[in-house]
Structure formats: C-alpha cells, structure tokens
PDB file of C-alpha atoms and ligand atoms in Angstrom:
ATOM      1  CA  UNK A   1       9.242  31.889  11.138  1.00 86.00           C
ATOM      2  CA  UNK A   2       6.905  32.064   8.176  1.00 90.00           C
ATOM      3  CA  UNK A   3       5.232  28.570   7.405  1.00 91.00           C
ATOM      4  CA  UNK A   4       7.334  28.250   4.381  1.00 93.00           C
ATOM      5  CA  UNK A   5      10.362  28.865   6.754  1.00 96.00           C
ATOM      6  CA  UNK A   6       9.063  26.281   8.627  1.00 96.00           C
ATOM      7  CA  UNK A   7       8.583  23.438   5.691  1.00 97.00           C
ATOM      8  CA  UNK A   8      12.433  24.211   4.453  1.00 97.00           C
ATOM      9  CA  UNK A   9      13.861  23.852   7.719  1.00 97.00           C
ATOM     10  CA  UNK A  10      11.965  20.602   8.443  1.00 98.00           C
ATOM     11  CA  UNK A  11      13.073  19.367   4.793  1.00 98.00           C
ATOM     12  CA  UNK A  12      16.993  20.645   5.688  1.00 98.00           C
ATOM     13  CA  UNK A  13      16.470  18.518   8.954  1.00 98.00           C
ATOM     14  CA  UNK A  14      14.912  15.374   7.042  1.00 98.00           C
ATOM     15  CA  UNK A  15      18.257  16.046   4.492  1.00 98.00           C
ATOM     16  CA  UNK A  16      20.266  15.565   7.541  1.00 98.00           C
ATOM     17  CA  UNK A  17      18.573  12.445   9.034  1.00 97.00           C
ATOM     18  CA  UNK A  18      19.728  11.078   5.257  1.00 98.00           C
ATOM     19  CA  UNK A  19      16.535  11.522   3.302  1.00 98.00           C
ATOM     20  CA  UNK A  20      17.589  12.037  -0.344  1.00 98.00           C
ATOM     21  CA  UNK A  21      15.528  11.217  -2.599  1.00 98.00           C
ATOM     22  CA  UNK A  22      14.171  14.147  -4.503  1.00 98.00           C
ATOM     23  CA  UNK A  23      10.711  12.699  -5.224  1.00 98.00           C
ATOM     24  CA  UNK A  24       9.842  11.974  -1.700  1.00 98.00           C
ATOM     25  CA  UNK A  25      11.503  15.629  -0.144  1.00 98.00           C
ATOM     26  CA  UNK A  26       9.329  17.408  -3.173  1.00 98.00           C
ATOM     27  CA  UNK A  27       6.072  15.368  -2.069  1.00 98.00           C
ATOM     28  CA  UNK A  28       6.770  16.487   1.617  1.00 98.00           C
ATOM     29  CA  UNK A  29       7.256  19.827   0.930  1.00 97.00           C
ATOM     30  CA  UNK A  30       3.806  19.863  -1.423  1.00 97.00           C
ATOM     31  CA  UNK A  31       1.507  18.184   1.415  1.00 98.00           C
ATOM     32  CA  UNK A  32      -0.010  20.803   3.889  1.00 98.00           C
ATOM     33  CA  UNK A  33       0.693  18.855   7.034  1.00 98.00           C
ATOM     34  CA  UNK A  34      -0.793  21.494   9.110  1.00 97.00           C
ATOM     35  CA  UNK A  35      -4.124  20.762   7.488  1.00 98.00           C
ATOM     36  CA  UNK A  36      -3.785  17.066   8.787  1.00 98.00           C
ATOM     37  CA  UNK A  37      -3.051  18.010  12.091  1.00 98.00           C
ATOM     38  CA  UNK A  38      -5.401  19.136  15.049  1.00 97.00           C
ATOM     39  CA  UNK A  39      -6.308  23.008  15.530  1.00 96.00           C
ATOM     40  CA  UNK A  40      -4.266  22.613  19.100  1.00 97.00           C
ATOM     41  CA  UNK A  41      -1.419  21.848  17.700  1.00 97.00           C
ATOM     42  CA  UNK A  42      -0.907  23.702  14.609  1.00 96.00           C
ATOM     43  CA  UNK A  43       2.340  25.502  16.023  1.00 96.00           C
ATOM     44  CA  UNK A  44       4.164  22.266  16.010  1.00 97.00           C
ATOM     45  CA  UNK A  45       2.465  21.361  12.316  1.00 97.00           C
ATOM     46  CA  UNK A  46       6.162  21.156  10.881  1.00 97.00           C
ATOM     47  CA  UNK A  47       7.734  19.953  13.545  1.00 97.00           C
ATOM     48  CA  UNK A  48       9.324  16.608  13.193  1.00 97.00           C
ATOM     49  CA  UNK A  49       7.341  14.995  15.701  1.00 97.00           C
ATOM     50  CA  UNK A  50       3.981  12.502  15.789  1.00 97.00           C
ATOM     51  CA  UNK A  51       1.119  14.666  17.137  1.00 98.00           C
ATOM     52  CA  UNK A  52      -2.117  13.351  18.499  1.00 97.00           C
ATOM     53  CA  UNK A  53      -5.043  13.410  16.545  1.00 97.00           C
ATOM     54  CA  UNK A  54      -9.147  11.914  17.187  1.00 96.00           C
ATOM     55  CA  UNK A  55      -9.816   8.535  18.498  1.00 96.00           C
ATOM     56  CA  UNK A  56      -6.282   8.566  20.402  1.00 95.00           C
ATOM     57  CA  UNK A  57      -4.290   7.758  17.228  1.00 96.00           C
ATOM     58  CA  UNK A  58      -1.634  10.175  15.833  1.00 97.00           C
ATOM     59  CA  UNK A  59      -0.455  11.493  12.838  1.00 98.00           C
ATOM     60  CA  UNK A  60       3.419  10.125  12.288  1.00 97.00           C
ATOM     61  CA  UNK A  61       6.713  12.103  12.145  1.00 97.00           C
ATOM     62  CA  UNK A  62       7.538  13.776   9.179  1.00 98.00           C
ATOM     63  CA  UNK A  63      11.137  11.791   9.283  1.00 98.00           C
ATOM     64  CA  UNK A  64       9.519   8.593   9.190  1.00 98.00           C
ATOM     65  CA  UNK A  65       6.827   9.157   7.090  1.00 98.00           C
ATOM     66  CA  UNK A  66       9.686  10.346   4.576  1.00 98.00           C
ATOM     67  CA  UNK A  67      11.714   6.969   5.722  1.00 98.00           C
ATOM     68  CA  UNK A  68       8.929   4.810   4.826  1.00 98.00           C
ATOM     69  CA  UNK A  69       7.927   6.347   1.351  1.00 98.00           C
ATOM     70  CA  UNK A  70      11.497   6.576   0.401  1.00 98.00           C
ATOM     71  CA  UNK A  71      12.103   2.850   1.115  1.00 98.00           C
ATOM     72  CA  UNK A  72       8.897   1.670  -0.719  1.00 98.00           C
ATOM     73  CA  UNK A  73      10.306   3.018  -3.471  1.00 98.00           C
ATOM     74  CA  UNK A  74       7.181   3.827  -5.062  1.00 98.00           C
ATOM     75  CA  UNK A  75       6.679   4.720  -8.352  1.00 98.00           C
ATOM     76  CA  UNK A  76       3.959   6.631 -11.016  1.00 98.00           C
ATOM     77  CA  UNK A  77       2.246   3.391 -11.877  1.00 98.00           C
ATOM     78  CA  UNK A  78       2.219   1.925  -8.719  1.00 98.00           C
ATOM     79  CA  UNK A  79      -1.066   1.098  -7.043  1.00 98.00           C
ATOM     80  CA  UNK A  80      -0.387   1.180  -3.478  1.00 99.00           C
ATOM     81  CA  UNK A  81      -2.093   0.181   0.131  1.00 99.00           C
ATOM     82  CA  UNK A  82      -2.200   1.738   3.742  1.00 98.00           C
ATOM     83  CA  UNK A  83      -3.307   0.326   6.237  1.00 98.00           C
ATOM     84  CA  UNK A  84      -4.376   2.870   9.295  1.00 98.00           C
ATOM     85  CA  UNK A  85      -5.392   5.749   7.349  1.00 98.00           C
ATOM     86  CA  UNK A  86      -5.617   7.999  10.835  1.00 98.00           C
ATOM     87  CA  UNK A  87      -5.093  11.650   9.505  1.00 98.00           C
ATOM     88  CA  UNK A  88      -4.553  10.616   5.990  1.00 98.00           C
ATOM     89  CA  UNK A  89      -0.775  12.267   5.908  1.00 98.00           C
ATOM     90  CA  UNK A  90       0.924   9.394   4.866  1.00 98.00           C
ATOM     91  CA  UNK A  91      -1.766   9.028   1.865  1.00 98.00           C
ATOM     92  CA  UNK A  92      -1.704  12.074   1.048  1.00 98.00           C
ATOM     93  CA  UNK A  93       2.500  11.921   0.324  1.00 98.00           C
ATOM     94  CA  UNK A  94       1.864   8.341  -1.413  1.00 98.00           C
ATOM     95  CA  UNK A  95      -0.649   9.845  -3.608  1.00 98.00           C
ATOM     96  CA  UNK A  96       1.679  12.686  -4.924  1.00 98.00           C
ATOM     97  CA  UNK A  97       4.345   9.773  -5.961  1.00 98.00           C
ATOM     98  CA  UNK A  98       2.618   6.684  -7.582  1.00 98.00           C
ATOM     99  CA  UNK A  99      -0.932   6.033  -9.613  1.00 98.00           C
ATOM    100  CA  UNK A 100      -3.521   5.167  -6.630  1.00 98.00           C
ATOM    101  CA  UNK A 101      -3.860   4.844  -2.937  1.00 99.00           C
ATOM    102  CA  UNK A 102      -5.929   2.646  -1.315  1.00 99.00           C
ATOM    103  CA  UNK A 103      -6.072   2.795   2.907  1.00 98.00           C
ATOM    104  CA  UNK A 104      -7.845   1.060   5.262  1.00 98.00           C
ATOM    105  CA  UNK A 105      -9.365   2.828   8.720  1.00 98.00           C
ATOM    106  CA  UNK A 106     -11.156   1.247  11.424  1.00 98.00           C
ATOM    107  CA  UNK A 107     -11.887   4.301  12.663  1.00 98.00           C
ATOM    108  CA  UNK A 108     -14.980   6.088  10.792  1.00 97.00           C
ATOM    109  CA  UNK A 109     -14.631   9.874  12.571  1.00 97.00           C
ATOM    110  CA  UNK A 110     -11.019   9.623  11.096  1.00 98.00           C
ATOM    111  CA  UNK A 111     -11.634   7.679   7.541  1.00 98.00           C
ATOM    112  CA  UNK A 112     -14.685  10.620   6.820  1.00 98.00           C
ATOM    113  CA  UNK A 113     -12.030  13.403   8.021  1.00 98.00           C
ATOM    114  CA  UNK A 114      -9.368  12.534   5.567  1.00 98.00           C
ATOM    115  CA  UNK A 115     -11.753  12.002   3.062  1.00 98.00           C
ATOM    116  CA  UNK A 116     -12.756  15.507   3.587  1.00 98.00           C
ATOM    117  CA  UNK A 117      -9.283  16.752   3.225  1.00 98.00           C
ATOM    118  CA  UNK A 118      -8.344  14.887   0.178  1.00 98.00           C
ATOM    119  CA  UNK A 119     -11.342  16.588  -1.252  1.00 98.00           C
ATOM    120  CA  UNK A 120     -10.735  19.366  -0.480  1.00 98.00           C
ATOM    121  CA  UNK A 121      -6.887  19.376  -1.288  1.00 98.00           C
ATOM    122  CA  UNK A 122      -7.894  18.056  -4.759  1.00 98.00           C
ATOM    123  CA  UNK A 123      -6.306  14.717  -4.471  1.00 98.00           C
ATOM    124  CA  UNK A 124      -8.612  12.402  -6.649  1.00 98.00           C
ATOM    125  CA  UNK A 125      -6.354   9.348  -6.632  1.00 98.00           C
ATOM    126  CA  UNK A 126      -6.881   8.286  -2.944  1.00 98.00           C
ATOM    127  CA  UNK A 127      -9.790   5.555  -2.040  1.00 98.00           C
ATOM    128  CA  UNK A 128     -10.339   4.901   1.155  1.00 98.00           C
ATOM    129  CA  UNK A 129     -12.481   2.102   3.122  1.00 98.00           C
ATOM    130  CA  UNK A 130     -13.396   1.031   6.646  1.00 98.00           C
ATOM    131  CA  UNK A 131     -12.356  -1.966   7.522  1.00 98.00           C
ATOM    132  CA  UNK A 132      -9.701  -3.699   9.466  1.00 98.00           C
ATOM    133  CA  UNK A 133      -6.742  -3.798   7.723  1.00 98.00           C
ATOM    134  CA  UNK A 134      -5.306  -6.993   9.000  1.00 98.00           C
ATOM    135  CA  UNK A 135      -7.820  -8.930   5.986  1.00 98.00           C
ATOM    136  CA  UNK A 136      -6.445  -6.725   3.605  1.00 98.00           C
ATOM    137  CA  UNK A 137      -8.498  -5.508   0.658  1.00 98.00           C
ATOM    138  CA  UNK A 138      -9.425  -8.759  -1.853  1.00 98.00           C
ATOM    139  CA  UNK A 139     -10.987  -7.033  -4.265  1.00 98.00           C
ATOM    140  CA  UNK A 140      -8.206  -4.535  -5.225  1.00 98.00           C
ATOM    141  CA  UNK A 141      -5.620  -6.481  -4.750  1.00 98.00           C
ATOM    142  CA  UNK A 142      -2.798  -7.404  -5.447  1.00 98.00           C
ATOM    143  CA  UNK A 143      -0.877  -4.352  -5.001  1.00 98.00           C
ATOM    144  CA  UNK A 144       2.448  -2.995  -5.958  1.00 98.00           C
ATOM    145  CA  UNK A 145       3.459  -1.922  -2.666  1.00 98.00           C
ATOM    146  CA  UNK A 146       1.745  -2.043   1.157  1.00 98.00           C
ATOM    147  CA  UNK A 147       2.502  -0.198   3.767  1.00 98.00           C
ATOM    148  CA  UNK A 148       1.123  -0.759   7.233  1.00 98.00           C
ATOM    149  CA  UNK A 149       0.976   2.257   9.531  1.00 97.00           C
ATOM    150  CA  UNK A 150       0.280   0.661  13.203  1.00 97.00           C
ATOM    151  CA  UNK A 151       2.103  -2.086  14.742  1.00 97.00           C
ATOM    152  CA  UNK A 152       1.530  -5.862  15.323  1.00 96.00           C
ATOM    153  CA  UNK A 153       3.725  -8.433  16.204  1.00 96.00           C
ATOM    154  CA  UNK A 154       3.325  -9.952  12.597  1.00 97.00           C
ATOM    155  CA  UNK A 155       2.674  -8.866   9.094  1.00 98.00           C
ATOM    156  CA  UNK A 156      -1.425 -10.236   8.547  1.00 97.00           C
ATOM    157  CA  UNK A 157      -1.212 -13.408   6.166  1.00 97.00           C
ATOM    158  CA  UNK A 158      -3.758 -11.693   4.284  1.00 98.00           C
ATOM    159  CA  UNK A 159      -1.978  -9.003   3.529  1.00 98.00           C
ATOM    160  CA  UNK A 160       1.562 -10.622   2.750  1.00 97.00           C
ATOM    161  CA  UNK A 161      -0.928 -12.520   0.146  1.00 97.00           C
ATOM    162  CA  UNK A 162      -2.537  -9.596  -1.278  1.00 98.00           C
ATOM    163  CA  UNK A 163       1.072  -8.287  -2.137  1.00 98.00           C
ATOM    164  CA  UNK A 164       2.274  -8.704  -5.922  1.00 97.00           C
ATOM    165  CA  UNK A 165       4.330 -11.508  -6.489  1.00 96.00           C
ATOM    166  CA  UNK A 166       6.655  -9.837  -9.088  1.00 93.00           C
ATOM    167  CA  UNK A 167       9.028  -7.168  -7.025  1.00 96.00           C
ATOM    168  CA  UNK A 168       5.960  -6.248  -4.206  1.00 98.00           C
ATOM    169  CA  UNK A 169       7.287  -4.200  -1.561  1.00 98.00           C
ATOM    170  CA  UNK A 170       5.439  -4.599   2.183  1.00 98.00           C
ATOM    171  CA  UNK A 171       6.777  -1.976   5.304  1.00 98.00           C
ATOM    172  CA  UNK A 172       5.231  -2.354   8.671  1.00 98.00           C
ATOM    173  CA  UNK A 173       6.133  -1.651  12.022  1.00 98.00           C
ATOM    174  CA  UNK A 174       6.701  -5.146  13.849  1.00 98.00           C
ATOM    175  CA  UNK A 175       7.069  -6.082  17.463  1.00 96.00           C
ATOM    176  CA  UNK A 176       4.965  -7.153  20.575  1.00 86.00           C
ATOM    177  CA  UNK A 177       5.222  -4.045  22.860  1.00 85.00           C
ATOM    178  CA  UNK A 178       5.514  -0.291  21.855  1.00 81.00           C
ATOM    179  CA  UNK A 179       9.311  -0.229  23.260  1.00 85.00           C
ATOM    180  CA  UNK A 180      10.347  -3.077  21.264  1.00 91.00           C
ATOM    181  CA  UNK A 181       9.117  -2.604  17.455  1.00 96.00           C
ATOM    182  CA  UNK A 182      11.079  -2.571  14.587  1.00 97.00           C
ATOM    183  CA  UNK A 183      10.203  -1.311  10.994  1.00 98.00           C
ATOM    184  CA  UNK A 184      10.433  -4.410   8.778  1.00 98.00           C
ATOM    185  CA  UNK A 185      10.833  -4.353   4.612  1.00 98.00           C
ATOM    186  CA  UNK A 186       9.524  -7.417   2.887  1.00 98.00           C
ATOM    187  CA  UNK A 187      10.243  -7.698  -1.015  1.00 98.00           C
ATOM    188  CA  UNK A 188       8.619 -10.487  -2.886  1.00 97.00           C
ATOM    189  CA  UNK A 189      10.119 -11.854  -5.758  1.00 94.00           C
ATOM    190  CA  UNK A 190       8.705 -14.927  -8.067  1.00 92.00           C
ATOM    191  CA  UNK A 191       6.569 -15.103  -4.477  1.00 84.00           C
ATOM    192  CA  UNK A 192       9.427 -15.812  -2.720  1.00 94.00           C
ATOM    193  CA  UNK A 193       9.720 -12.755   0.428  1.00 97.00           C
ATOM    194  CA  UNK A 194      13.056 -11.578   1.627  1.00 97.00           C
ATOM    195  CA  UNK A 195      13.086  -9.606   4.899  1.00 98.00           C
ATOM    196  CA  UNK A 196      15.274  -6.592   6.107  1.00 98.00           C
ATOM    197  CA  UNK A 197      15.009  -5.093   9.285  1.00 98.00           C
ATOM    198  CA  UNK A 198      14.873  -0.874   8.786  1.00 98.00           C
ATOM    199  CA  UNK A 199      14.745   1.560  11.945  1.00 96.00           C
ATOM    200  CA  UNK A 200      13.522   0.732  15.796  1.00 95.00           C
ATOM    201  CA  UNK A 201       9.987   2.967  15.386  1.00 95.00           C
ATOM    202  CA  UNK A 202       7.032   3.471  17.580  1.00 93.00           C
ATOM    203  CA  UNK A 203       3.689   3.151  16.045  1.00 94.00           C
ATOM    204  CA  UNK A 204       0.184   2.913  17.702  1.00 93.00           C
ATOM    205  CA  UNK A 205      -0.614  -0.875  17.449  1.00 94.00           C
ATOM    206  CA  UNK A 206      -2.212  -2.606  14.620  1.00 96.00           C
ATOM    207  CA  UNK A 207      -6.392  -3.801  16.602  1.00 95.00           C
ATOM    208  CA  UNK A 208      -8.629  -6.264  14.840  1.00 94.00           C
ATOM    209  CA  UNK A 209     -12.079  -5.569  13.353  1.00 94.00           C
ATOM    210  CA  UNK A 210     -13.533  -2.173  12.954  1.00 94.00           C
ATOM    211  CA  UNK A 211     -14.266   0.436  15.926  1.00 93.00           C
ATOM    212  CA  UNK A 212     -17.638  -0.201  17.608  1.00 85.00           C
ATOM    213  CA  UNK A 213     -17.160   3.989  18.736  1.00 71.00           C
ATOM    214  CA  UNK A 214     -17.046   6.170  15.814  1.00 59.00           C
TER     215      UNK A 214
HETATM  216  N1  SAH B 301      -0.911   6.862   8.452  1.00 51.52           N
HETATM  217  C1  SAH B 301      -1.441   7.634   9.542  1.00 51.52           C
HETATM  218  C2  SAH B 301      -0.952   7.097  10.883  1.00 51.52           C
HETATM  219  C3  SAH B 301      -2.117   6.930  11.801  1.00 51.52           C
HETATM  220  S1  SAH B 301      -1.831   5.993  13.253  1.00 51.52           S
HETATM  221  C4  SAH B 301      -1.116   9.107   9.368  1.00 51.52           C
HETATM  222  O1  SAH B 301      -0.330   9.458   8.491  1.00 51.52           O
HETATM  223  O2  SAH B 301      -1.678   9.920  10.102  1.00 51.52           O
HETATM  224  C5  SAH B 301      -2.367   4.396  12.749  1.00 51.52           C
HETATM  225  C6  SAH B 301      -3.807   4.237  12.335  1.00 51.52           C
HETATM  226  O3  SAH B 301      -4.020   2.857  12.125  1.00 51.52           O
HETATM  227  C7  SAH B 301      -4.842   4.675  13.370  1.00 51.52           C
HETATM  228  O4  SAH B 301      -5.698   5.610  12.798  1.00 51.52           O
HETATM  229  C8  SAH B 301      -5.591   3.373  13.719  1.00 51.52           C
HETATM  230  O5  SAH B 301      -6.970   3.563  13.958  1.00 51.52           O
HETATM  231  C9  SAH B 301      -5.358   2.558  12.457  1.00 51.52           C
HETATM  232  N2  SAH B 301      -5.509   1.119  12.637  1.00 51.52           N
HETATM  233  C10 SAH B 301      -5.072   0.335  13.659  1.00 51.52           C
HETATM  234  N3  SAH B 301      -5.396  -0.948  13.443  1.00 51.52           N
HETATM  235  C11 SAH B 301      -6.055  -0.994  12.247  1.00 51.52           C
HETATM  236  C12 SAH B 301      -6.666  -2.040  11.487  1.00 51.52           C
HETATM  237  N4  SAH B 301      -6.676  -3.310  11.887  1.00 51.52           N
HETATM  238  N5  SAH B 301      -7.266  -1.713  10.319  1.00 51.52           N
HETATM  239  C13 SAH B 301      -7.296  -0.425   9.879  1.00 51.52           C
HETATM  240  N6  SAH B 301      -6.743   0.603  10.557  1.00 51.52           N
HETATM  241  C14 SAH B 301      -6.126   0.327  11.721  1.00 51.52           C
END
C-alpha cells in the first residue's frame, strides 16, 4: 500500500469507529503522523495503534486522538492547552482546527523534538513550554479548551482553574491504575463544571515536576 493508501484506510477505519466530523477526519488526514513517530516503527506510522517514542512515552492512537479533538469541539478562535506534549501529534491536529496551541512537556529531549517538527512542518501557531503540566500555564490562561494527554487520578486544581468560565471544555484521562482509567469531559458554564464520562482509555500517567533526565 502506498502511504496515501495507508492514511484513507486508517480514516475509513476511524469512519467506522464513529468519527464524523469532517474538520477533525480532514486535520488527520493533513498531519504526517509518520514524521511524529520513531524511524523503527515507521511501517506501522498509520496504523491505529499508540507507538513508543523517547523517554518511554508514546505517541497516542490515531482513533483516540480523533475521539478527543472531536469531543473538544474546538473551534478557529479557540486558544487551546495540552498537557504532555510527547511527540507533538496531538498538537499538531489541534493546531490545524482552532487559533493557538499551547502544551506543556516535562520532558526536554521530547518538547525540543516537536518543536523541531512543527518547524519544520510550518506550523507557526503551536507554543510549547517545559514544565509540569499539573500547575497549568498562569500566564496564558484562561483557555478555551484543555486537554490533558497522560493520566492522573484527578484533573490538577490548577488546571480546572485556568479553564474559561464561559463554555470551557477540559478532557483528560482519569483513574488510579493504567487498567482502570476513564476519559472524562468537563464543561464549565457561568464556572459551574458538569462532568461526563467518555471511553475506558489507557494513557501513560500524568508525574509531577519536570524530568531531572533529559
Ligand atoms: N500528546 C502526546 C501523547 C504523549 S504521552 C502525543 O500526541 O504524542 C503523554 C506525555 O505527557 C508524555 O510525553 C509525558 O512526558 C507527558 N507528561 C506526563 N506528565 C506530565 C506533566 N506533569 N507535565 C507535562 N507533561 C507531562
């Protein structure tokens, strides 16, 4: 199969698992995932499967990458946050559907990497920062939508408060043990959160303060 094969029949299978909305299939089919993904495993670059990446993180499935953008229902003016940047996949697809993208890495080998890659990809609208994620980011906030990319058994205070108060949508994988998380949706409205539980998922977890290693 050619590569472009290979996009269309992972976008058919993403159609299938009930992705449908046109914004978020057109951003997956527009980011190069094999560019995000390690030399090793470039045959399985549209695969629907996490792959491992540096610092023993991974790069997430296409189908829930897709998931999550589609139910942040992001939009053109929308500043958004990540927190985990790892490969800088899931910022890359943000920053092809809404105004800016801010993510948070504690890891710098993988924060300079996808900084590389956005460069070189030509995607301007992406900032990122090291730091742990669980403080948020103060002085950019607050944001029109956050999603968190590794799992903790709650959403950071300082994050919940760094969403806006008017419609803010939070997603983050949530749950004590990798066998037992759940992808969460929290929409704030006049500051007031309501909470929906998504899909059972299976993130890397969520650590506190920034990598001593590189
Ligand atoms: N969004 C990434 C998924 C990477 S896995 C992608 O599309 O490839 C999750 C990432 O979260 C890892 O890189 C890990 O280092 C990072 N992470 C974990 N805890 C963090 C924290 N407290 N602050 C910032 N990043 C964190």
């Amino acid at each position: 199969m050619s590569r472009q094969e290979e996009v269309i029949s992972l976008l058919m299978a993403l159609r299938r698992q009930g992705i449908s909305d046109a914004r978020v299939l057109s951003a997956l089919e527009t980011v190069p995932r094999e560019r995000f993904v390690p030399r090793s495993y470039q045959e399985q670059a549209y695969e629907d499967v996490a792959l491992p990446i540096a610092c023993g993180q991974t790069i997430s499935q296409p189908f829930v990458v897709a998931y999550m953008t589609e139910k942040l229902k992001v939009g053109m003016r929308h500043r958004v946050l990540e927190v985990g940047t790892g490969s800088g996949y899931q910022a890359a697809v943000l920053s092809r559907l809404c105004r800016r993208v801010y993510s948070l890495e504690r890891y710098r080998t993988l924060m300079v990497a996808a900084e590389e890659l956005f460069r070189d990809l030509d995607y301007h609208n992406i900032t990122c920062m090291l730091a742990d994620g669980t403080k948020g980011w103060e002085a950019q906030a607050p944001f029109d939508r956050i999603v968190v990319t590794a799992a903790g058994p709650e959403v950071p205070p300082d994050l919940m408060a760094n969403l806006s108060d008017e419609g803010g949508i939070l997603i983050a994988p949530i749950g004590e043990s990798s066998e037992n998380q759940k992808l969460m949706r929290y929409t704030k409205t006049h500051g007031d959160v309501v909470e929906e539980e998504l899909l059972p998922v299976r993130f890397v977890h969520l650590v506190h303060g920034v990598a001593r290693e590189l």
